[in-house]
CSV table of C-alpha atoms in Angstrom, one decimal:
chain,number,residue,atom,x,y,z
I,1,MET,CA,18.8,-21.8,-16.7
I,2,LEU,CA,17.1,-18.5,-16.1
I,3,PRO,CA,13.3,-18.4,-16.0
I,4,GLY,CA,11.3,-16.7,-18.7
I,5,VAL,CA,9.7,-13.5,-17.4
I,6,GLY,CA,6.3,-12.0,-17.7
I,7,VAL,CA,5.9,-8.3,-16.7
I,8,PHE,CA,2.7,-6.7,-15.5
I,9,GLY,CA,2.7,-3.0,-16.0
I,10,THR,CA,3.6,-0.3,-18.5
I,11,GLY,CA,4.7,2.5,-16.1
I,12,SER,CA,8.1,3.9,-15.4
I,13,THR,CA,9.3,0.9,-13.4
I,14,ALA,CA,8.5,-1.5,-16.3
I,15,ARG,CA,10.3,0.7,-18.8
I,16,VAL,CA,13.6,0.4,-16.9
I,17,LEU,CA,13.0,-3.1,-15.5
I,18,VAL,CA,12.8,-4.9,-18.8
I,19,PRO,CA,16.2,-3.6,-20.1
I,20,MET,CA,17.7,-4.5,-16.8
I,21,LEU,CA,16.3,-8.1,-17.0
I,22,LYS,CA,17.6,-8.5,-20.5
I,23,ALA,CA,21.0,-7.2,-19.6
I,24,GLU,CA,21.3,-9.9,-16.9
I,25,GLY,CA,20.3,-12.7,-19.4
I,26,PHE,CA,16.6,-13.0,-18.6
I,27,GLU,CA,14.2,-13.4,-21.6
I,28,VAL,CA,11.1,-11.3,-21.2
I,29,HIS,CA,8.4,-13.2,-23.1
I,30,ALA,CA,5.2,-11.3,-22.3
I,31,LEU,CA,3.9,-7.9,-21.2
I,32,TRP,CA,0.5,-7.0,-19.7
I,33,GLY,CA,-1.0,-3.5,-19.9
I,34,GLN,CA,-4.4,-2.1,-18.8
I,35,SER,CA,-5.3,-1.5,-22.4
I,36,GLU,CA,-4.2,-3.2,-25.6
I,37,ASP,CA,-2.8,0.0,-27.0
I,38,GLU,CA,-0.6,0.6,-23.8
I,39,ALA,CA,0.7,-3.0,-24.0
I,40,ARG,CA,1.4,-2.9,-27.7
I,41,CYS,CA,3.2,0.4,-27.7
I,42,LEU,CA,5.6,-0.6,-24.9
I,43,ALA,CA,6.1,-4.1,-26.2
I,44,GLU,CA,7.2,-2.7,-29.6
I,45,GLU,CA,9.4,-0.2,-27.9
I,46,LEU,CA,11.1,-2.8,-25.7
I,47,SER,CA,11.0,-5.7,-28.3
I,48,ILE,CA,8.8,-8.0,-26.2
I,49,PRO,CA,7.3,-10.7,-28.5
I,50,PHE,CA,3.9,-11.0,-26.8
I,51,HIS,CA,1.6,-8.4,-25.3
I,52,THR,CA,-2.0,-8.5,-23.9
I,53,SER,CA,-4.5,-6.8,-21.7
I,54,ARG,CA,-5.7,-10.1,-20.4
I,55,SER,CA,-3.9,-11.2,-17.2
I,56,ASP,CA,-4.5,-14.9,-17.7
I,57,ASP,CA,-2.7,-14.8,-21.1
I,58,VAL,CA,0.5,-13.8,-19.3
I,59,LEU,CA,0.1,-16.1,-16.3
I,60,LEU,CA,-0.6,-19.2,-18.5
I,61,HIS,CA,2.1,-18.4,-21.1
I,62,PRO,CA,4.2,-21.6,-21.4
I,63,ASP,CA,7.5,-19.7,-21.4
I,64,VAL,CA,6.8,-17.5,-18.3
I,65,ASP,CA,8.1,-18.9,-15.0
I,66,LEU,CA,8.7,-15.6,-13.2
I,67,VAL,CA,6.1,-12.9,-12.9
I,68,CYS,CA,7.1,-9.3,-12.1
I,69,ILE,CA,4.0,-7.2,-11.0
I,70,TYR,CA,4.2,-3.4,-11.1
I,71,ILE,CA,0.6,-2.3,-11.4
I,72,PRO,CA,-1.8,-0.2,-9.3
I,73,PRO,CA,-1.9,-1.6,-5.7
I,74,SER,CA,-5.7,-2.4,-5.9
I,75,MET,CA,-4.9,-5.0,-8.6
I,76,THR,CA,-1.7,-6.5,-7.1
I,77,ARG,CA,-3.3,-9.1,-4.8
I,78,GLN,CA,-5.4,-10.7,-7.4
I,79,ILE,CA,-2.6,-11.2,-9.9
I,80,ALA,CA,0.0,-12.3,-7.2
I,81,VAL,CA,-2.3,-14.9,-5.6
I,82,LYS,CA,-3.3,-16.4,-9.0
I,83,ALA,CA,0.3,-16.5,-10.2
I,84,LEU,CA,1.4,-18.5,-7.1
I,85,GLY,CA,-1.6,-20.8,-7.5
I,86,ILE,CA,-0.5,-21.9,-11.0
I,87,GLY,CA,3.1,-22.3,-10.0
I,88,LYS,CA,4.8,-19.1,-11.0
I,89,ASN,CA,7.5,-17.3,-9.0
I,90,VAL,CA,6.5,-13.8,-8.1
I,91,VAL,CA,8.1,-10.4,-7.5
I,92,CYS,CA,5.6,-7.7,-6.9
I,93,GLU,CA,4.9,-4.2,-5.5
I,94,LYS,CA,2.7,-3.5,-2.5
I,95,ALA,CA,-1.0,-4.3,-2.2
I,96,ALA,CA,-3.7,-1.7,-1.4
I,97,THR,CA,-4.8,-2.9,2.1
I,98,ALA,CA,-3.6,-5.1,4.9
I,99,VAL,CA,-6.4,-7.6,4.1
I,100,ASP,CA,-5.1,-7.9,0.5
I,101,SER,CA,-1.6,-8.4,1.9
I,102,PHE,CA,-2.8,-11.1,4.3
I,103,LYS,CA,-4.3,-13.0,1.4
I,104,MET,CA,-0.9,-12.8,-0.4
I,105,VAL,CA,0.8,-14.1,2.7
I,106,THR,CA,-1.6,-17.1,2.9
I,107,ALA,CA,-0.9,-18.0,-0.8
I,108,ALA,CA,2.9,-17.7,-0.3
I,109,ARG,CA,2.7,-20.0,2.8
I,110,TYR,CA,0.7,-22.5,0.8
I,111,TYR,CA,3.4,-22.6,-2.0
I,112,PRO,CA,6.7,-22.2,0.0
I,113,GLN,CA,8.8,-23.7,-2.9
I,114,LEU,CA,8.0,-20.7,-5.1
I,115,LEU,CA,9.7,-17.3,-4.8
I,116,SER,CA,7.4,-14.7,-3.3
I,117,MET,CA,9.2,-11.4,-2.9
I,118,MET,CA,8.2,-7.8,-2.4
I,119,GLY,CA,9.9,-5.4,-4.8
I,120,ASN,CA,11.3,-2.9,-2.3
I,121,THR,CA,14.5,-2.1,-4.1
I,122,LEU,CA,16.0,0.0,-1.3
I,123,ARG,CA,17.1,-3.1,0.6
I,124,PHE,CA,19.4,-3.9,-2.4
I,125,LEU,CA,21.0,-0.4,-2.8
I,126,PRO,CA,24.7,-0.9,-2.0
I,127,ALA,CA,24.7,2.1,0.4
I,128,PHE,CA,22.0,0.4,2.5
I,129,VAL,CA,23.6,-3.0,2.2
I,130,ALA,CA,26.8,-1.4,3.6
I,131,MET,CA,24.8,0.4,6.3
I,132,HIS,CA,23.2,-2.8,7.4
I,133,LYS,CA,26.5,-4.5,7.8
I,134,LEU,CA,28.1,-1.6,9.7
I,135,LEU,CA,25.2,-1.4,12.1
I,136,ALA,CA,25.5,-5.1,12.8
I,137,ASP,CA,29.3,-4.7,13.3
I,138,GLY,CA,28.6,-1.9,15.9
I,139,TYR,CA,29.9,1.1,14.0
I,140,ILE,CA,27.6,3.5,15.8
I,141,GLY,CA,27.2,1.5,19.0
I,142,GLU,CA,23.7,1.1,20.4
I,143,MET,CA,21.1,2.4,17.9
I,144,GLN,CA,19.1,5.3,19.4
I,145,VAL,CA,17.4,7.5,16.7
I,146,CYS,CA,16.5,7.2,13.0
I,147,ASP,CA,15.7,10.3,11.0
I,148,VAL,CA,14.5,10.1,7.4
I,149,ARG,CA,13.7,12.9,5.0
I,150,VAL,CA,12.3,12.4,1.5
I,151,TYR,CA,11.4,15.5,-0.5
I,152,GLY,CA,10.5,15.6,-4.2
I,153,PRO,CA,8.1,16.6,-6.9
I,154,SER,CA,4.4,15.5,-7.1
I,155,LEU,CA,3.6,11.8,-7.3
I,156,LEU,CA,0.4,12.4,-9.2
I,157,ASP,CA,-0.3,11.4,-12.8
I,158,HIS,CA,-1.3,14.1,-15.3
I,159,SER,CA,-4.8,12.8,-15.5
I,160,TYR,CA,-7.1,11.3,-12.8
I,161,GLY,CA,-6.0,7.8,-11.7
I,162,TRP,CA,-5.2,5.6,-8.8
I,163,THR,CA,-2.3,7.9,-7.7
I,164,CYS,CA,-5.0,10.5,-6.8
I,165,GLU,CA,-7.0,8.2,-4.5
I,166,GLU,CA,-6.0,7.3,-1.0
I,167,LEU,CA,-8.3,4.3,-1.0
I,168,MET,CA,-6.6,2.9,-4.1
I,169,GLY,CA,-3.1,3.1,-2.6
I,170,GLY,CA,-2.1,6.5,-3.8
I,171,GLY,CA,-0.2,9.1,-1.8
I,172,GLY,CA,3.3,9.6,-0.4
I,173,LEU,CA,2.8,7.4,2.7
I,174,HIS,CA,1.7,4.4,0.7
I,175,THR,CA,3.9,4.8,-2.3
I,176,VAL,CA,7.2,6.0,-0.8
I,177,GLY,CA,6.6,5.7,3.0
I,178,SER,CA,6.0,2.0,2.7
I,179,ALA,CA,9.5,1.5,1.3
I,180,ILE,CA,11.0,3.6,4.1
I,181,ILE,CA,9.1,1.6,6.8
I,182,ASP,CA,10.4,-1.6,5.3
I,183,LEU,CA,13.9,-0.3,5.0
I,184,LEU,CA,14.0,0.9,8.7
I,185,SER,CA,12.9,-2.6,9.8
I,186,PHE,CA,15.7,-4.1,7.7
I,187,LEU,CA,18.3,-1.8,9.1
I,188,THR,CA,17.3,-1.9,12.7
I,189,GLY,CA,16.3,-5.5,12.8
I,190,ALA,CA,13.1,-4.4,14.7
I,191,ARG,CA,9.5,-3.6,14.0
I,192,ALA,CA,7.3,-0.7,15.0
I,193,SER,CA,5.2,-1.3,18.1
I,194,ARG,CA,3.6,2.2,18.2
I,195,VAL,CA,3.2,5.0,15.6
I,196,HIS,CA,2.0,8.6,15.5
I,197,GLY,CA,1.4,10.4,12.2
I,198,LEU,CA,0.0,13.4,10.3
I,199,LEU,CA,-1.1,13.3,6.7
I,200,ARG,CA,-2.1,16.3,4.5
I,201,THR,CA,-3.3,16.8,1.0
I,202,PHE,CA,-2.2,20.3,0.0
I,203,VAL,CA,-2.9,19.9,-3.7
I,204,GLN,CA,-6.5,18.8,-4.2
I,205,GLN,CA,-7.0,19.8,-7.8
I,206,LYS,CA,-4.5,20.4,-10.6
I,207,GLY,CA,-4.3,20.3,-14.4
I,208,LEU,CA,-6.8,17.9,-15.8
I,209,ILE,CA,-8.0,16.9,-12.3
I,210,ARG,CA,-10.7,19.4,-11.7
I,211,GLY,CA,-14.5,19.8,-11.5
I,212,ILE,CA,-16.2,17.3,-9.2
I,213,ARG,CA,-13.1,15.2,-8.7
I,214,ARG,CA,-10.7,15.9,-5.9
I,215,ILE,CA,-7.4,14.4,-4.9
I,216,THR,CA,-7.6,12.5,-1.6
I,217,SER,CA,-4.0,11.0,-1.6
I,218,ASP,CA,-1.5,12.7,0.7
I,219,ASP,CA,1.3,14.8,-0.6
I,220,PHE,CA,2.8,15.5,2.9
I,221,CYS,CA,3.3,13.0,5.7
I,222,PHE,CA,5.1,13.1,9.0
I,223,PHE,CA,5.2,10.2,11.3
I,224,GLN,CA,7.0,8.7,14.3
I,225,MET,CA,7.7,5.1,15.1
I,226,LEU,CA,8.9,3.4,18.2
I,227,MET,CA,10.8,0.4,16.9
I,228,GLY,CA,11.2,-2.6,19.2
I,229,GLY,CA,10.0,-2.8,22.7
I,230,SER,CA,6.4,-3.4,23.6
I,231,SER,CA,3.4,-1.2,22.9
I,232,SER,CA,3.4,0.0,26.5
I,233,SER,CA,7.2,0.4,26.8
I,234,SER,CA,9.2,3.6,26.1
I,235,SER,CA,12.4,1.7,25.2
I,236,GLY,CA,13.4,1.0,21.6
I,237,VAL,CA,14.7,3.0,18.6
I,238,CYS,CA,12.9,6.3,18.0
I,239,CYS,CA,12.2,7.0,14.3
I,240,THR,CA,11.0,10.1,12.6
I,241,VAL,CA,10.0,10.2,8.9
I,242,MET,CA,9.1,13.3,6.9
I,243,LEU,CA,7.8,13.0,3.3
I,244,ASN,CA,7.0,16.1,1.2
I,245,PHE,CA,6.1,15.9,-2.4
I,246,ASN,CA,5.5,19.6,-3.1
I,247,MET,CA,9.0,20.4,-4.2
I,248,PRO,CA,9.3,20.5,-8.1
I,249,GLY,CA,12.7,20.2,-9.6
I,250,SER,CA,14.4,18.8,-6.5
I,251,PHE,CA,14.8,15.4,-4.8
I,252,VAL,CA,16.2,14.7,-1.4
I,253,HIS,CA,16.6,11.2,0.0
I,254,GLU,CA,18.4,11.0,3.4
I,255,VAL,CA,18.4,8.3,6.0
I,256,MET,CA,20.4,8.9,9.2
I,257,ILE,CA,20.8,6.5,12.1
I,258,VAL,CA,22.4,7.8,15.3
I,259,GLY,CA,23.9,5.6,18.0
I,260,SER,CA,25.8,5.8,21.3
I,261,SER,CA,29.2,6.1,19.5
I,262,GLY,CA,28.5,7.6,16.1
I,263,ARG,CA,26.2,8.0,13.2
I,264,LEU,CA,25.6,6.7,9.7
I,265,VAL,CA,23.8,8.7,7.0
I,266,ALA,CA,22.9,7.7,3.5
I,267,ARG,CA,22.4,10.7,1.2
I,268,GLY,CA,21.0,9.6,-2.1
I,269,THR,CA,23.2,6.6,-3.2
I,270,GLU,CA,26.2,7.5,-1.0
I,271,LEU,CA,26.9,6.4,2.6
I,272,TYR,CA,28.8,8.5,5.1
I,273,GLY,CA,29.8,7.8,8.7
I,274,GLN,CA,31.2,9.7,11.6
I,275,ARG,CA,32.2,8.4,15.0
I,276,ASN,CA,32.1,10.4,18.2
I,277,GLY,CA,35.2,12.4,18.5
I,278,SER,CA,35.9,12.5,14.8
I,279,LYS,CA,36.1,16.0,13.2
I,280,SER,CA,34.4,15.1,9.9
I,281,GLU,CA,32.4,12.5,8.0
I,282,GLU,CA,34.0,9.8,5.9
I,283,LEU,CA,32.6,8.4,2.7
I,284,LEU,CA,32.0,4.7,3.3
I,285,SER,CA,30.1,3.6,0.1
I,286,GLY,CA,29.0,5.0,-3.2
I,287,GLY,CA,30.5,7.9,-5.0
I,288,GLY,CA,30.7,6.2,-8.4
I,289,GLY,CA,28.7,7.2,-11.4
I,290,TRP,CA,25.6,5.4,-12.7
I,291,ALA,CA,26.0,3.6,-16.0
I,292,GLY,CA,22.6,2.0,-16.2
I,293,PRO,CA,19.3,3.2,-17.9
I,294,GLU,CA,18.0,6.6,-16.9
I,295,SER,CA,14.5,7.4,-15.8
I,296,LYS,CA,13.2,10.9,-15.1
I,297,ASP,CA,10.3,9.4,-13.1
I,298,MET,CA,12.4,7.1,-10.8
I,299,PRO,CA,14.8,8.6,-8.2
I,300,LEU,CA,18.4,7.3,-8.5
I,301,PRO,CA,18.3,5.3,-5.1
I,302,HIS,CA,15.3,3.3,-6.4
I,303,LEU,CA,16.8,2.9,-9.9
I,304,GLN,CA,20.2,1.6,-8.6
I,305,GLY,CA,18.4,-0.6,-6.0
I,306,LEU,CA,16.2,-2.1,-8.8
I,307,SER,CA,19.4,-2.9,-10.8
I,308,ALA,CA,21.0,-4.6,-7.8
I,309,MET,CA,17.8,-6.6,-7.1
I,310,VAL,CA,17.7,-7.9,-10.7
I,311,LYS,CA,21.4,-9.0,-10.3
I,312,ALA,CA,20.4,-10.8,-7.1
I,313,LEU,CA,17.5,-12.6,-8.9
I,314,ARG,CA,19.9,-13.8,-11.6
I,315,GLN,CA,22.3,-15.2,-9.0
I,316,SER,CA,19.4,-16.9,-7.2
I,317,PHE,CA,18.1,-18.6,-10.3
I,318,GLN,CA,21.5,-19.4,-11.8
I,319,ALA,CA,22.3,-21.6,-8.9
I,320,HIS,CA,19.8,-24.2,-10.2
I,321,GLU,CA,19.4,-26.0,-13.6
I,322,GLU,CA,15.6,-26.2,-13.4
I,323,ARG,CA,14.0,-22.9,-14.6
I,324,ARG,CA,11.6,-22.5,-11.7
I,325,SER,CA,14.0,-23.4,-8.9
I,326,TRP,CA,15.9,-20.7,-7.0
I,327,ALA,CA,18.4,-20.4,-4.2
I,328,ARG,CA,17.6,-18.3,-1.1
I,329,GLY,CA,21.1,-17.0,-0.5
I,330,PRO,CA,21.3,-14.2,-3.1
I,331,VAL,CA,17.9,-12.9,-2.1
I,332,ALA,CA,18.0,-13.6,1.6
I,333,SER,CA,17.7,-9.9,2.5
I,334,ALA,CA,14.7,-9.4,0.2
I,335,PRO,CA,11.4,-8.5,1.8
I,336,THR,CA,8.9,-11.3,2.0
I,337,PHE,CA,5.1,-11.2,1.7
I,338,GLU,CA,5.1,-11.3,5.5
I,339,ASP,CA,7.2,-8.1,5.5
I,340,GLY,CA,4.7,-6.6,3.1
I,341,LEU,CA,1.8,-7.3,5.5
I,342,TYR,CA,3.7,-5.7,8.4
I,343,VAL,CA,4.5,-2.6,6.3
I,344,GLN,CA,0.8,-2.2,5.2
I,345,THR,CA,-0.2,-2.6,8.9
I,346,VAL,CA,2.1,0.2,9.8
I,347,VAL,CA,0.7,2.4,7.0
I,348,GLU,CA,-2.9,1.9,8.1
I,349,ALA,CA,-1.9,2.6,11.8
I,350,VAL,CA,-0.3,5.9,10.7
I,351,LYS,CA,-3.5,6.8,8.8
I,352,ARG,CA,-5.6,6.0,11.9
I,353,SER,CA,-3.3,8.1,14.0
I,354,SER,CA,-3.6,11.0,11.6
I,355,GLY,CA,-7.4,10.8,12.2
I,356,SER,CA,-7.4,10.3,15.9
I,357,GLY,CA,-4.4,12.5,16.9
I,358,GLU,CA,-3.2,9.7,19.2
I,359,TRP,CA,-0.4,7.1,19.2
I,360,GLU,CA,-1.7,3.9,17.6
I,361,CYS,CA,-0.5,0.3,18.3
I,362,VAL,CA,0.8,-1.8,15.4
I,363,GLU,CA,-0.9,-5.2,15.5
I,364,VAL,CA,-0.3,-7.5,12.5
I,365,MET,CA,-3.4,-9.6,11.7
I,366,SER,CA,-3.0,-13.4,12.2
I,367,GLN,CA,-6.3,-14.3,10.5
I,368,GLU,CA,-8.4,-12.8,7.8
I,369,PRO,CA,-11.3,-10.7,9.3
I,370,ASP,CA,-14.8,-11.9,8.7
I,371,PRO,CA,-16.2,-9.9,5.7
I,372,ASN,CA,-19.6,-9.8,7.4
I,373,HIS,CA,-18.1,-8.5,10.7
I,374,ASN,CA,-19.6,-5.0,10.5
I,375,LEU,CA,-23.0,-6.3,9.4
I,376,CYS,CA,-23.0,-8.8,12.3
I,377,GLU,CA,-22.2,-6.0,14.8
I,378,ALA,CA,-25.0,-3.7,13.4
I,379,LEU,CA,-27.5,-6.6,13.7
I,380,GLN,CA,-26.4,-7.2,17.2
I,381,ARG,CA,-26.8,-3.6,18.2
I,382,ASN,CA,-30.3,-3.5,16.7
I,383,LYS,CA,-31.3,-6.6,18.6
I,384,ASN,CA,-30.2,-5.0,21.9
């Protein structure tokens, strides 16, 4: 039996996620929106029987056993932790801060029998699944360099909202860069030990976002990561990532990994490879058309990855007769909440580097910081 689903969010992801869930046999019983009108309109459009703007109404719904959370990052931690606490399986997007991510990790560790999965769909895209296998099989030899380019139109909403605010999780680095950081960890099997980055906000006001309000989220980001090795070592895989969201009407998504005996490059949803000595690239995966739902706000790699993730969820839950039970095999490659904490740690290290101009070490927190730490330091300085 497949679990009943409750969806948090009324954005572009929710609009395509619900039809995908229904196509795989899931029943979507409840929808949450930030306002009653938002929730009602989308619920009617997608034929969802129950809608609300109260989070507890979805979490306590008797037919909901799986919660999918696609809401502003500043709200993610609260819903995810509460959902796990009352026995619901959780698939969710990123949190706003590393501290929020750590609280989610703590909850997931306390309820290990429940599914707690980050919704980075790129890990499920067939091109990257094939790339991961070919890298493991030694197609390019020893990995040396990763080069990623993502160019596209603005990520901002038409009116002022969380996408405009860096502190609320807006910006290219947090929104798109976090998925790339996670993907590179998945492909290389390593984590970043040091990072160096530069963030810029070229568009500070636009359309309805004027007057005293200014956009603080980045629309351009360039960063480097040393994957593997120690923070003081020069060994490891060198990664460069460039994100530019000032290109209306176009979208580029390219991930290339170069090794000692060849290279692999994923362009959009297609994977190409070329070994040293070969005169041309060969198409290794992709090339077929997309027959699923369309979304002008979601790039095709993320759209196809989302579809593949929903199929994996169905396989995971189908393996058990009890609605809340799941099998790890079909979702073994999915990012965990621990992966989410690592990614958020890298994001914050890149932001620190942009401010300092220096390489920054990536140190994942092992315990939650004392909320009164800064106050205690100030009192100690005054006493001295």
